[in-house]
Amino acid sequence: MKPYAENDIIDILNSDDLQVLQELLQSATKCRLENIGDKVYLRGLIEFSNYCDRNCFYCGLRKGNRQLKRYRLSKEEIVQTAMLAFNSGYHSICLQSGEIDSPLEIDFLVEVVEEIKELSQKADKDSKGLGITLSVGELSYHQYKRLWEAGAHRYLLRIETSVPQLFGRIHPPSQKFETRVECLRALKDIGYQTGTGVMIGLPGQTAEHLLQDLKFFQAEDVDMLGMGPYIPHRSAPLSKLSPEQQLDPYTTTLKMLALCRLLMPDINMVASTALQSINPQGLRMGLKAGANIVMPVLTPDDMRGNYYLYENKLYKKPQELVEEINSCGYTLGLWEWGDPLHYKRRIKVKVGDA
Ligand code: 5AD
Ligand code: SF4
């Protein structure tokens, strides 16, 4: 089956035939093994602060959620957690927080990145040190550039939905679709390995919207994708909306992962925590659908529970995740960065063109 025609994609996304899902997953597994092999790379996720300046209608960290206990890790705590990860074989970490953009917060993050790079390169002179991914929202070109120069080399910024009208329904008017697209382009221009993604199963989201998302990922030529099901959060206004129509978040996420693997065989793609939270088989099935990245949460125990994006967010110990990945027959890619093949090719083309 070659699900490349637009009509086929719409039919697949709308289908509730399990046979269709099975065949799609089989094709995605085959495609993944042929193109990027059986490795699964780990990214240690450090959720260093749950403060956020934004008010996305779906998210538990939104500024308007006064019930949430806010925290911010100190520089020492972040660096220590990162180095612990490095010394146990994670050669990539992701530093994530709610949206930050005050000059002081950027200065803080620049220092953190510089210190992690310096210490990890010193600790293992034969390696390039820790690979650092950032996910801290919409910043200015200059701020992205400062963080790049400090040593971060990947950035995740989800578009959430590539359909401007739907984007407008799940964000306050001050948050603009166009700004997010501009940010993604700035990141790529600076040189970051750039990742985006969408939520799946949003109220009012249709197969046609998801097809548009697939086209958006291709048009923006992204290196990485992080997609997951939308899961309501009781303190976020979107949870009060009774959906007039809703695609099944779990199976539709699996289909979107598989379609992305088939359409973009050499990108890196995450089996997200949301996918694992919504179904106990989420990790196994996400890998089957072509995901090759897992992000174990390394946020210290006493803070972790407060990074509560949606209801029933799952926490699994890193060791449990490793065992699960092994038991599915994949090879763990430890002690290496695991950059997306897509990025390596993209850069080569750029150099060749010059
Ligand atoms: N359900 C699923 N994912 C969510 N996120 C935020 N709120 C939710 C939710 N209710 C995701 C968004 C965001 C990331 C930090 O978490 O996609 O980009
Ligand atoms: Fe803040 Fe991100 Fe949540 Fe929006 S999705 S409220 S920017 S943490």
mmCIF file of C-alpha atoms and ligand atoms in Angstrom:
data_model
loop_
_atom_site.group_PDB
_atom_site.id
_atom_site.type_symbol
_atom_site.label_atom_id
_atom_site.label_comp_id
_atom_site.label_asym_id
_atom_site.label_seq_id
_atom_site.Cartn_x
_atom_site.Cartn_y
_atom_site.Cartn_z
ATOM 1 C CA MET A 1 0.000 0.000 0.000
ATOM 2 C CA LYS A 2 1.383 3.411 -0.931
ATOM 3 C CA PRO A 3 -0.765 5.936 0.935
ATOM 4 C CA TYR A 4 0.524 8.973 -0.902
ATOM 5 C CA ALA A 5 -2.563 10.095 -2.805
ATOM 6 C CA GLU A 6 -4.488 12.724 -0.855
ATOM 7 C CA ASN A 7 -7.774 10.832 -1.127
ATOM 8 C CA ASP A 8 -6.155 7.685 0.226
ATOM 9 C CA ILE A 9 -4.808 9.624 3.200
ATOM 10 C CA ILE A 10 -8.238 11.078 3.988
ATOM 11 C CA ASP A 11 -9.812 7.601 3.734
ATOM 12 C CA ILE A 12 -7.193 6.100 6.033
ATOM 13 C CA LEU A 13 -7.613 8.831 8.630
ATOM 14 C CA ASN A 14 -11.407 8.493 8.570
ATOM 15 C CA SER A 15 -11.450 4.700 8.588
ATOM 16 C CA ASP A 16 -12.267 2.705 11.723
ATOM 17 C CA ASP A 17 -11.284 -0.574 10.067
ATOM 18 C CA LEU A 18 -8.568 -2.202 12.211
ATOM 19 C CA GLN A 19 -7.218 -4.001 9.162
ATOM 20 C CA VAL A 20 -6.418 -0.615 7.577
ATOM 21 C CA LEU A 21 -4.510 0.433 10.710
ATOM 22 C CA GLN A 22 -2.592 -2.876 10.845
ATOM 23 C CA GLU A 23 -1.491 -2.623 7.213
ATOM 24 C CA LEU A 24 -0.419 0.972 7.657
ATOM 25 C CA LEU A 25 1.665 0.111 10.720
ATOM 26 C CA GLN A 26 3.310 -2.775 8.866
ATOM 27 C CA SER A 27 4.267 -0.490 5.973
ATOM 28 C CA ALA A 28 5.639 2.098 8.405
ATOM 29 C CA THR A 29 7.754 -0.500 10.242
ATOM 30 C CA LYS A 30 9.176 -1.751 6.952
ATOM 31 C CA CYS A 31 9.927 1.778 5.797
ATOM 32 C CA ARG A 32 11.610 2.640 9.084
ATOM 33 C CA LEU A 33 13.845 -0.447 9.061
ATOM 34 C CA GLU A 34 14.866 0.147 5.440
ATOM 35 C CA ASN A 35 15.638 3.831 5.909
ATOM 36 C CA ILE A 36 16.873 4.424 9.442
ATOM 37 C CA GLY A 37 17.273 0.941 10.925
ATOM 38 C CA ASP A 38 16.090 -0.338 14.288
ATOM 39 C CA LYS A 39 17.738 2.156 16.632
ATOM 40 C CA VAL A 40 15.763 4.067 19.226
ATOM 41 C CA TYR A 41 17.484 7.154 20.631
ATOM 42 C CA LEU A 42 16.843 8.504 24.103
ATOM 43 C CA ARG A 43 16.530 12.195 24.921
ATOM 44 C CA GLY A 44 16.627 12.904 28.630
ATOM 45 C CA LEU A 45 13.864 15.432 29.222
ATOM 46 C CA ILE A 46 14.513 18.072 31.884
ATOM 47 C CA GLU A 47 11.373 20.164 32.496
ATOM 48 C CA PHE A 48 13.287 22.969 34.187
ATOM 49 C CA SER A 49 10.385 25.369 34.832
ATOM 50 C CA ASN A 50 6.601 25.261 34.608
ATOM 51 C CA TYR A 51 6.148 29.052 34.541
ATOM 52 C CA CYS A 52 4.519 30.159 31.310
ATOM 53 C CA ASP A 53 3.585 33.553 29.905
ATOM 54 C CA ARG A 54 0.991 32.141 27.530
ATOM 55 C CA ASN A 55 -2.611 31.060 27.821
ATOM 56 C CA CYS A 56 -3.115 28.260 25.291
ATOM 57 C CA PHE A 57 -6.692 27.017 25.721
ATOM 58 C CA TYR A 58 -5.682 23.355 26.037
ATOM 59 C CA CYS A 59 -2.701 23.360 28.389
ATOM 60 C CA GLY A 60 -2.396 22.857 32.146
ATOM 61 C CA LEU A 61 0.649 25.152 32.382
ATOM 62 C CA ARG A 62 -1.240 28.164 31.018
ATOM 63 C CA LYS A 63 -0.673 31.374 32.907
ATOM 64 C CA GLY A 64 -4.341 31.555 33.898
ATOM 65 C CA ASN A 65 -4.170 28.262 35.820
ATOM 66 C CA ARG A 66 -3.820 29.575 39.371
ATOM 67 C CA GLN A 67 -4.157 26.128 40.935
ATOM 68 C CA LEU A 68 -0.790 24.957 39.659
ATOM 69 C CA LYS A 69 2.209 25.099 41.967
ATOM 70 C CA ARG A 70 4.957 26.773 39.964
ATOM 71 C CA TYR A 71 8.634 25.827 40.136
ATOM 72 C CA ARG A 72 11.930 26.736 38.537
ATOM 73 C CA LEU A 73 15.037 24.569 38.889
ATOM 74 C CA SER A 74 18.284 26.287 39.795
ATOM 75 C CA LYS A 75 21.224 26.338 37.400
ATOM 76 C CA GLU A 76 23.039 23.823 39.604
ATOM 77 C CA GLU A 77 20.060 21.445 39.604
ATOM 78 C CA ILE A 78 19.737 21.555 35.812
ATOM 79 C CA VAL A 79 23.456 21.129 35.157
ATOM 80 C CA GLN A 80 23.712 18.320 37.700
ATOM 81 C CA THR A 81 20.757 16.461 36.165
ATOM 82 C CA ALA A 82 22.216 16.918 32.680
ATOM 83 C CA MET A 83 25.616 15.579 33.710
ATOM 84 C CA LEU A 84 24.057 12.599 35.460
ATOM 85 C CA ALA A 85 22.271 11.843 32.195
ATOM 86 C CA PHE A 86 25.466 12.250 30.170
ATOM 87 C CA ASN A 87 27.433 9.924 32.421
ATOM 88 C CA SER A 88 24.795 7.222 32.116
ATOM 89 C CA GLY A 89 24.879 7.246 28.321
ATOM 90 C CA TYR A 90 22.278 9.789 27.260
ATOM 91 C CA HIS A 91 24.197 11.914 24.817
ATOM 92 C CA SER A 92 21.226 14.132 24.066
ATOM 93 C CA ILE A 93 18.989 16.005 26.450
ATOM 94 C CA CYS A 94 16.023 18.277 25.965
ATOM 95 C CA LEU A 95 15.551 21.350 28.149
ATOM 96 C CA GLN A 96 11.873 22.250 28.221
ATOM 97 C CA SER A 97 9.765 24.861 30.022
ATOM 98 C CA GLY A 98 6.693 26.985 29.585
ATOM 99 C CA GLU A 99 7.210 29.945 27.286
ATOM 100 C CA ILE A 100 9.985 32.247 28.473
ATOM 101 C CA ASP A 101 11.174 35.395 26.818
ATOM 102 C CA SER A 102 12.265 37.891 29.457
ATOM 103 C CA PRO A 103 15.893 38.929 28.959
ATOM 104 C CA LEU A 104 16.808 37.566 32.393
ATOM 105 C CA GLU A 105 15.382 34.146 31.617
ATOM 106 C CA ILE A 106 17.233 33.998 28.312
ATOM 107 C CA ASP A 107 20.495 35.013 30.013
ATOM 108 C CA PHE A 108 19.914 32.230 32.531
ATOM 109 C CA LEU A 109 19.318 29.636 29.817
ATOM 110 C CA VAL A 110 22.359 30.760 27.822
ATOM 111 C CA GLU A 111 24.512 30.231 30.915
ATOM 112 C CA VAL A 112 22.982 26.820 31.563
ATOM 113 C CA VAL A 113 23.624 25.679 27.988
ATOM 114 C CA GLU A 114 27.213 26.973 28.030
ATOM 115 C CA GLU A 115 27.971 25.261 31.292
ATOM 116 C CA ILE A 116 26.487 21.918 30.225
ATOM 117 C CA LYS A 117 28.457 22.020 26.966
ATOM 118 C CA GLU A 118 31.686 22.877 28.727
ATOM 119 C CA LEU A 119 31.373 20.267 31.474
ATOM 120 C CA SER A 120 30.257 17.464 29.158
ATOM 121 C CA GLN A 121 33.044 18.131 26.661
ATOM 122 C CA LYS A 122 35.561 18.112 29.513
ATOM 123 C CA ALA A 123 34.128 14.896 30.934
ATOM 124 C CA ASP A 124 34.580 13.021 27.660
ATOM 125 C CA LYS A 125 37.136 14.584 25.375
ATOM 126 C CA ASP A 126 36.452 12.058 22.608
ATOM 127 C CA SER A 127 32.803 13.067 22.322
ATOM 128 C CA LYS A 128 31.109 16.257 21.186
ATOM 129 C CA GLY A 129 29.640 16.583 24.663
ATOM 130 C CA LEU A 130 25.930 16.580 25.324
ATOM 131 C CA GLY A 131 23.614 17.304 22.414
ATOM 132 C CA ILE A 132 21.171 19.945 23.637
ATOM 133 C CA THR A 133 17.628 20.352 22.370
ATOM 134 C CA LEU A 134 15.620 23.329 23.543
ATOM 135 C CA SER A 135 11.861 23.676 23.756
ATOM 136 C CA VAL A 136 10.984 27.003 25.352
ATOM 137 C CA GLY A 137 8.580 28.514 22.845
ATOM 138 C CA GLU A 138 8.484 31.548 20.572
ATOM 139 C CA LEU A 139 11.556 33.779 20.908
ATOM 140 C CA SER A 140 13.135 36.476 18.765
ATOM 141 C CA TYR A 141 15.677 35.655 16.048
ATOM 142 C CA HIS A 142 18.372 37.223 18.197
ATOM 143 C CA GLN A 143 17.443 35.115 21.229
ATOM 144 C CA TYR A 144 17.431 31.892 19.189
ATOM 145 C CA LYS A 145 20.828 32.882 17.818
ATOM 146 C CA ARG A 146 22.288 33.487 21.276
ATOM 147 C CA LEU A 147 21.146 30.072 22.440
ATOM 148 C CA TRP A 148 22.584 28.476 19.276
ATOM 149 C CA GLU A 149 25.910 30.183 19.873
ATOM 150 C CA ALA A 150 25.833 28.951 23.472
ATOM 151 C CA GLY A 151 25.775 25.396 22.090
ATOM 152 C CA ALA A 152 22.156 24.242 21.634
ATOM 153 C CA HIS A 153 21.698 22.551 18.268
ATOM 154 C CA ARG A 154 18.123 21.316 18.135
ATOM 155 C CA TYR A 155 14.837 23.078 18.786
ATOM 156 C CA LEU A 156 11.294 21.815 19.161
ATOM 157 C CA LEU A 157 8.405 24.188 18.499
ATOM 158 C CA ARG A 158 5.085 22.575 17.779
ATOM 159 C CA ILE A 159 2.791 24.355 15.368
ATOM 160 C CA GLU A 160 -0.047 22.521 17.240
ATOM 161 C CA THR A 161 -2.174 22.648 14.057
ATOM 162 C CA SER A 162 -1.191 23.989 10.648
ATOM 163 C CA VAL A 163 -4.740 25.171 9.978
ATOM 164 C CA PRO A 164 -4.871 28.882 10.876
ATOM 165 C CA GLN A 165 -8.625 28.851 11.749
ATOM 166 C CA LEU A 166 -8.198 25.895 14.102
ATOM 167 C CA PHE A 167 -5.064 27.475 15.583
ATOM 168 C CA GLY A 168 -7.175 30.585 16.246
ATOM 169 C CA ARG A 169 -9.804 28.507 18.071
ATOM 170 C CA ILE A 170 -7.318 26.971 20.525
ATOM 171 C CA HIS A 171 -5.202 30.052 21.258
ATOM 172 C CA PRO A 172 -6.002 33.559 22.490
ATOM 173 C CA PRO A 173 -5.896 36.256 19.768
ATOM 174 C CA SER A 174 -2.503 37.520 20.996
ATOM 175 C CA GLN A 175 -0.912 34.230 19.908
ATOM 176 C CA LYS A 176 -0.502 34.293 16.152
ATOM 177 C CA PHE A 177 -0.133 31.395 13.754
ATOM 178 C CA GLU A 178 2.127 33.479 11.486
ATOM 179 C CA THR A 179 4.532 34.209 14.351
ATOM 180 C CA ARG A 180 4.966 30.534 15.018
ATOM 181 C CA VAL A 181 5.730 29.811 11.372
ATOM 182 C CA GLU A 182 8.228 32.681 11.345
ATOM 183 C CA CYS A 183 9.907 31.212 14.428
ATOM 184 C CA LEU A 184 10.249 27.806 12.766
ATOM 185 C CA ARG A 185 11.836 29.432 9.728
ATOM 186 C CA ALA A 186 14.198 31.504 11.892
ATOM 187 C CA LEU A 187 15.357 28.363 13.696
ATOM 188 C CA LYS A 188 16.123 26.621 10.439
ATOM 189 C CA ASP A 189 17.855 29.665 9.065
ATOM 190 C CA ILE A 190 20.151 29.818 12.092
ATOM 191 C CA GLY A 191 21.079 26.187 11.578
ATOM 192 C CA TYR A 192 19.094 24.328 14.232
ATOM 193 C CA GLN A 193 17.818 20.843 13.620
ATOM 194 C CA THR A 194 14.205 21.869 13.691
ATOM 195 C CA GLY A 195 11.247 19.950 15.012
ATOM 196 C CA THR A 196 7.562 20.690 15.061
ATOM 197 C CA GLY A 197 4.345 18.745 15.534
ATOM 198 C CA VAL A 198 0.635 18.855 16.155
ATOM 199 C CA MET A 199 -1.949 17.622 18.616
ATOM 200 C CA ILE A 200 -4.332 15.038 17.264
ATOM 201 C CA GLY A 201 -7.996 14.608 18.132
ATOM 202 C CA LEU A 202 -8.640 18.279 18.912
ATOM 203 C CA PRO A 203 -12.328 19.222 19.047
ATOM 204 C CA GLY A 204 -13.408 20.087 15.518
ATOM 205 C CA GLN A 205 -10.235 18.717 13.887
ATOM 206 C CA THR A 206 -10.917 16.712 10.733
ATOM 207 C CA ALA A 207 -8.983 14.337 8.468
ATOM 208 C CA GLU A 208 -8.657 17.230 6.009
ATOM 209 C CA HIS A 209 -6.945 19.327 8.683
ATOM 210 C CA LEU A 210 -4.498 16.518 9.396
ATOM 211 C CA LEU A 211 -3.758 16.143 5.694
ATOM 212 C CA GLN A 212 -2.881 19.836 5.706
ATOM 213 C CA ASP A 213 -0.544 19.169 8.662
ATOM 214 C CA LEU A 214 1.258 16.464 6.676
ATOM 215 C CA LYS A 215 1.712 18.860 3.781
ATOM 216 C CA PHE A 216 2.940 21.555 6.159
ATOM 217 C CA PHE A 217 5.629 19.241 7.594
ATOM 218 C CA GLN A 218 6.798 18.416 4.086
ATOM 219 C CA ALA A 219 6.731 22.008 2.859
ATOM 220 C CA GLU A 220 8.703 23.227 5.885
ATOM 221 C CA ASP A 221 11.118 20.325 5.386
ATOM 222 C CA VAL A 222 11.335 19.583 9.121
ATOM 223 C CA ASP A 223 13.986 17.330 10.653
ATOM 224 C CA MET A 224 11.995 16.114 13.649
ATOM 225 C CA LEU A 225 8.398 15.586 14.655
ATOM 226 C CA GLY A 226 6.757 15.367 18.053
ATOM 227 C CA MET A 227 3.054 14.593 17.779
ATOM 228 C CA GLY A 228 0.615 13.333 20.312
ATOM 229 C CA PRO A 229 -3.066 12.957 21.126
ATOM 230 C CA TYR A 230 -4.902 15.911 22.597
ATOM 231 C CA ILE A 231 -5.850 15.038 26.181
ATOM 232 C CA PRO A 232 -8.157 17.461 28.052
ATOM 233 C CA HIS A 233 -6.999 19.256 31.198
ATOM 234 C CA ARG A 234 -9.791 20.235 33.603
ATOM 235 C CA SER A 235 -8.373 23.738 34.272
ATOM 236 C CA ALA A 236 -7.988 24.554 30.579
ATOM 237 C CA PRO A 237 -11.027 26.032 28.779
ATOM 238 C CA LEU A 238 -10.827 23.696 25.771
ATOM 239 C CA SER A 239 -11.848 20.806 28.044
ATOM 240 C CA LYS A 240 -15.271 22.465 28.510
ATOM 241 C CA LEU A 241 -16.003 22.303 24.806
ATOM 242 C CA SER A 242 -18.089 19.276 23.911
ATOM 243 C CA PRO A 243 -16.743 18.233 20.533
ATOM 244 C CA GLU A 244 -19.220 18.288 17.665
ATOM 245 C CA GLN A 245 -16.841 15.917 15.940
ATOM 246 C CA GLN A 246 -13.650 14.315 17.093
ATOM 247 C CA LEU A 247 -11.297 11.787 15.554
ATOM 248 C CA ASP A 248 -10.174 9.083 17.956
ATOM 249 C CA PRO A 249 -7.003 10.629 19.445
ATOM 250 C CA TYR A 250 -5.154 7.344 19.996
ATOM 251 C CA THR A 251 -5.602 5.481 16.716
ATOM 252 C CA THR A 252 -5.427 8.692 14.694
ATOM 253 C CA THR A 253 -2.080 9.553 16.313
ATOM 254 C CA LEU A 254 -0.766 6.117 15.328
ATOM 255 C CA LYS A 255 -1.973 6.687 11.771
ATOM 256 C CA MET A 256 -0.370 10.127 11.601
ATOM 257 C CA LEU A 257 2.948 8.735 12.880
ATOM 258 C CA ALA A 258 2.869 5.962 10.294
ATOM 259 C CA LEU A 259 1.945 8.354 7.470
ATOM 260 C CA CYS A 260 4.751 10.708 8.480
ATOM 261 C CA ARG A 261 7.266 7.868 8.486
ATOM 262 C CA LEU A 262 6.117 6.823 5.003
ATOM 263 C CA LEU A 263 6.151 10.361 3.625
ATOM 264 C CA MET A 264 9.341 11.500 5.399
ATOM 265 C CA PRO A 265 11.388 8.330 5.880
ATOM 266 C CA ASP A 266 14.568 9.908 7.269
ATOM 267 C CA ILE A 267 13.278 12.274 9.983
ATOM 268 C CA ASN A 268 13.398 11.655 13.738
ATOM 269 C CA MET A 269 10.010 11.093 15.312
ATOM 270 C CA VAL A 270 9.011 10.835 18.968
ATOM 271 C CA ALA A 271 6.795 8.256 20.643
ATOM 272 C CA SER A 272 5.358 10.978 22.884
ATOM 273 C CA THR A 273 4.481 10.796 26.559
ATOM 274 C CA ALA A 274 0.919 11.809 25.648
ATOM 275 C CA LEU A 275 0.643 8.742 23.396
ATOM 276 C CA GLN A 276 1.906 6.573 26.243
ATOM 277 C CA SER A 277 -0.432 8.281 28.700
ATOM 278 C CA ILE A 278 -3.576 7.674 26.673
ATOM 279 C CA ASN A 279 -3.018 3.951 26.140
ATOM 280 C CA PRO A 280 -0.837 1.396 27.944
ATOM 281 C CA GLN A 281 0.319 0.077 24.549
ATOM 282 C CA GLY A 282 1.247 3.598 23.390
ATOM 283 C CA LEU A 283 5.019 3.199 23.410
ATOM 284 C CA ARG A 284 5.052 -0.187 21.699
ATOM 285 C CA MET A 285 2.562 0.936 19.072
ATOM 286 C CA GLY A 286 4.272 4.296 18.548
ATOM 287 C CA LEU A 287 7.526 2.495 17.751
ATOM 288 C CA LYS A 288 5.622 0.196 15.426
ATOM 289 C CA ALA A 289 4.223 3.253 13.656
ATOM 290 C CA GLY A 290 7.785 4.411 12.954
ATOM 291 C CA ALA A 291 8.813 6.521 15.962
ATOM 292 C CA ASN A 292 12.550 6.289 16.732
ATOM 293 C CA ILE A 293 12.893 8.694 19.681
ATOM 294 C CA VAL A 294 11.814 8.269 23.305
ATOM 295 C CA MET A 295 12.155 11.034 25.885
ATOM 296 C CA PRO A 296 12.478 9.694 29.433
ATOM 297 C CA VAL A 297 11.618 12.366 31.976
ATOM 298 C CA LEU A 298 14.603 13.238 34.197
ATOM 299 C CA THR A 299 12.956 16.152 36.034
ATOM 300 C CA PRO A 300 13.635 15.732 39.791
ATOM 301 C CA ASP A 301 10.953 13.722 41.646
ATOM 302 C CA ASP A 302 9.660 16.549 43.842
ATOM 303 C CA MET A 303 8.930 18.854 40.870
ATOM 304 C CA ARG A 304 7.883 16.408 38.171
ATOM 305 C CA GLY A 305 4.217 16.183 39.161
ATOM 306 C CA ASN A 306 3.826 19.935 38.602
ATOM 307 C CA TYR A 307 4.689 19.737 34.916
ATOM 308 C CA TYR A 308 1.098 18.711 34.405
ATOM 309 C CA LEU A 309 0.162 19.546 30.796
ATOM 310 C CA TYR A 310 -2.935 17.296 30.625
ATOM 311 C CA GLU A 311 -4.856 14.900 32.890
ATOM 312 C CA ASN A 312 -3.249 11.596 33.875
ATOM 313 C CA LYS A 313 0.153 12.445 32.426
ATOM 314 C CA LEU A 314 2.130 9.252 32.718
ATOM 315 C CA TYR A 315 5.481 8.898 34.390
ATOM 316 C CA LYS A 316 7.621 5.847 33.770
ATOM 317 C CA LYS A 317 11.099 5.413 35.198
ATOM 318 C CA PRO A 318 13.783 5.610 32.479
ATOM 319 C CA GLN A 319 14.778 2.007 33.217
ATOM 320 C CA GLU A 320 11.202 0.794 32.597
ATOM 321 C CA LEU A 321 11.181 2.571 29.247
ATOM 322 C CA VAL A 322 14.528 1.033 28.303
ATOM 323 C CA GLU A 323 13.223 -2.435 29.161
ATOM 324 C CA GLU A 324 10.086 -1.864 27.126
ATOM 325 C CA ILE A 325 12.078 -0.657 24.103
ATOM 326 C CA ASN A 326 14.369 -3.683 24.339
ATOM 327 C CA SER A 327 11.440 -6.055 24.710
ATOM 328 C CA CYS A 328 9.992 -4.702 21.453
ATOM 329 C CA GLY A 329 13.217 -5.779 19.719
ATOM 330 C CA TYR A 330 14.756 -2.356 19.018
ATOM 331 C CA THR A 331 18.390 -1.383 19.601
ATOM 332 C CA LEU A 332 19.075 1.443 22.046
ATOM 333 C CA GLY A 333 21.207 4.218 20.579
ATOM 334 C CA LEU A 334 23.174 5.230 23.663
ATOM 335 C CA TRP A 335 26.487 7.184 23.765
ATOM 336 C CA GLU A 336 25.698 9.034 20.531
ATOM 337 C CA TRP A 337 23.682 12.054 19.479
ATOM 338 C CA GLY A 338 21.364 10.304 17.056
ATOM 339 C CA ASP A 339 20.914 13.277 14.752
ATOM 340 C CA PRO A 340 18.172 12.930 12.138
ATOM 341 C CA LEU A 341 19.458 11.511 8.884
ATOM 342 C CA HIS A 342 17.228 14.065 7.210
ATOM 343 C CA TYR A 343 19.258 16.913 8.683
ATOM 344 C CA LYS A 344 22.557 15.381 7.592
ATOM 345 C CA ARG A 345 21.249 15.097 4.046
ATOM 346 C CA ARG A 346 19.728 18.572 4.081
ATOM 347 C CA ILE A 347 23.010 20.146 5.153
ATOM 348 C CA LYS A 348 24.987 18.193 2.558
ATOM 349 C CA VAL A 349 22.701 19.435 -0.197
ATOM 350 C CA LYS A 350 23.109 22.997 1.077
ATOM 351 C CA VAL A 351 26.906 22.727 1.064
ATOM 352 C CA GLY A 352 26.846 21.051 -2.358
ATOM 353 C CA ASP A 353 24.663 23.850 -3.728
ATOM 354 C CA ALA A 354 27.026 26.571 -2.597
HETATM 355 N N1 5AD B 1 -2.973 17.495 25.413
HETATM 356 C C1 5AD B 1 -1.914 17.056 24.697
HETATM 357 N N2 5AD B 1 -0.783 17.765 24.524
HETATM 358 C C2 5AD B 1 -0.703 18.959 25.133
HETATM 359 N N3 5AD B 1 0.254 19.892 25.145
HETATM 360 C C3 5AD B 1 -0.140 20.920 25.899
HETATM 361 N N4 5AD B 1 -1.386 20.682 26.388
HETATM 362 C C4 5AD B 1 -1.764 19.468 25.917
HETATM 363 C C5 5AD B 1 -2.922 18.677 26.041
HETATM 364 N N5 5AD B 1 -3.971 19.092 26.771
HETATM 365 C C6 5AD B 1 1.474 19.779 24.363
HETATM 366 C C7 5AD B 1 1.508 20.862 23.287
HETATM 367 C C8 5AD B 1 2.749 21.658 23.618
HETATM 368 C C9 5AD B 1 3.542 20.730 24.486
HETATM 369 C C10 5AD B 1 4.432 21.420 25.455
HETATM 370 O O1 5AD B 1 2.585 19.981 25.187
HETATM 371 O O2 5AD B 1 1.612 20.271 22.003
HETATM 372 O O3 5AD B 1 3.479 22.056 22.486
HETATM 373 FE FE1 SF4 B 2 2.604 27.608 27.780
HETATM 374 FE FE2 SF4 B 2 3.388 25.822 25.931
HETATM 375 FE FE3 SF4 B 2 1.354 25.279 27.587
HETATM 376 FE FE4 SF4 B 2 1.024 27.108 25.676
HETATM 377 S S1 SF4 B 2 1.428 24.865 25.366
HETATM 378 S S2 SF4 B 2 0.381 27.328 27.838
HETATM 379 S S3 SF4 B 2 3.041 28.047 25.608
HETATM 380 S S4 SF4 B 2 3.479 25.555 28.162
#
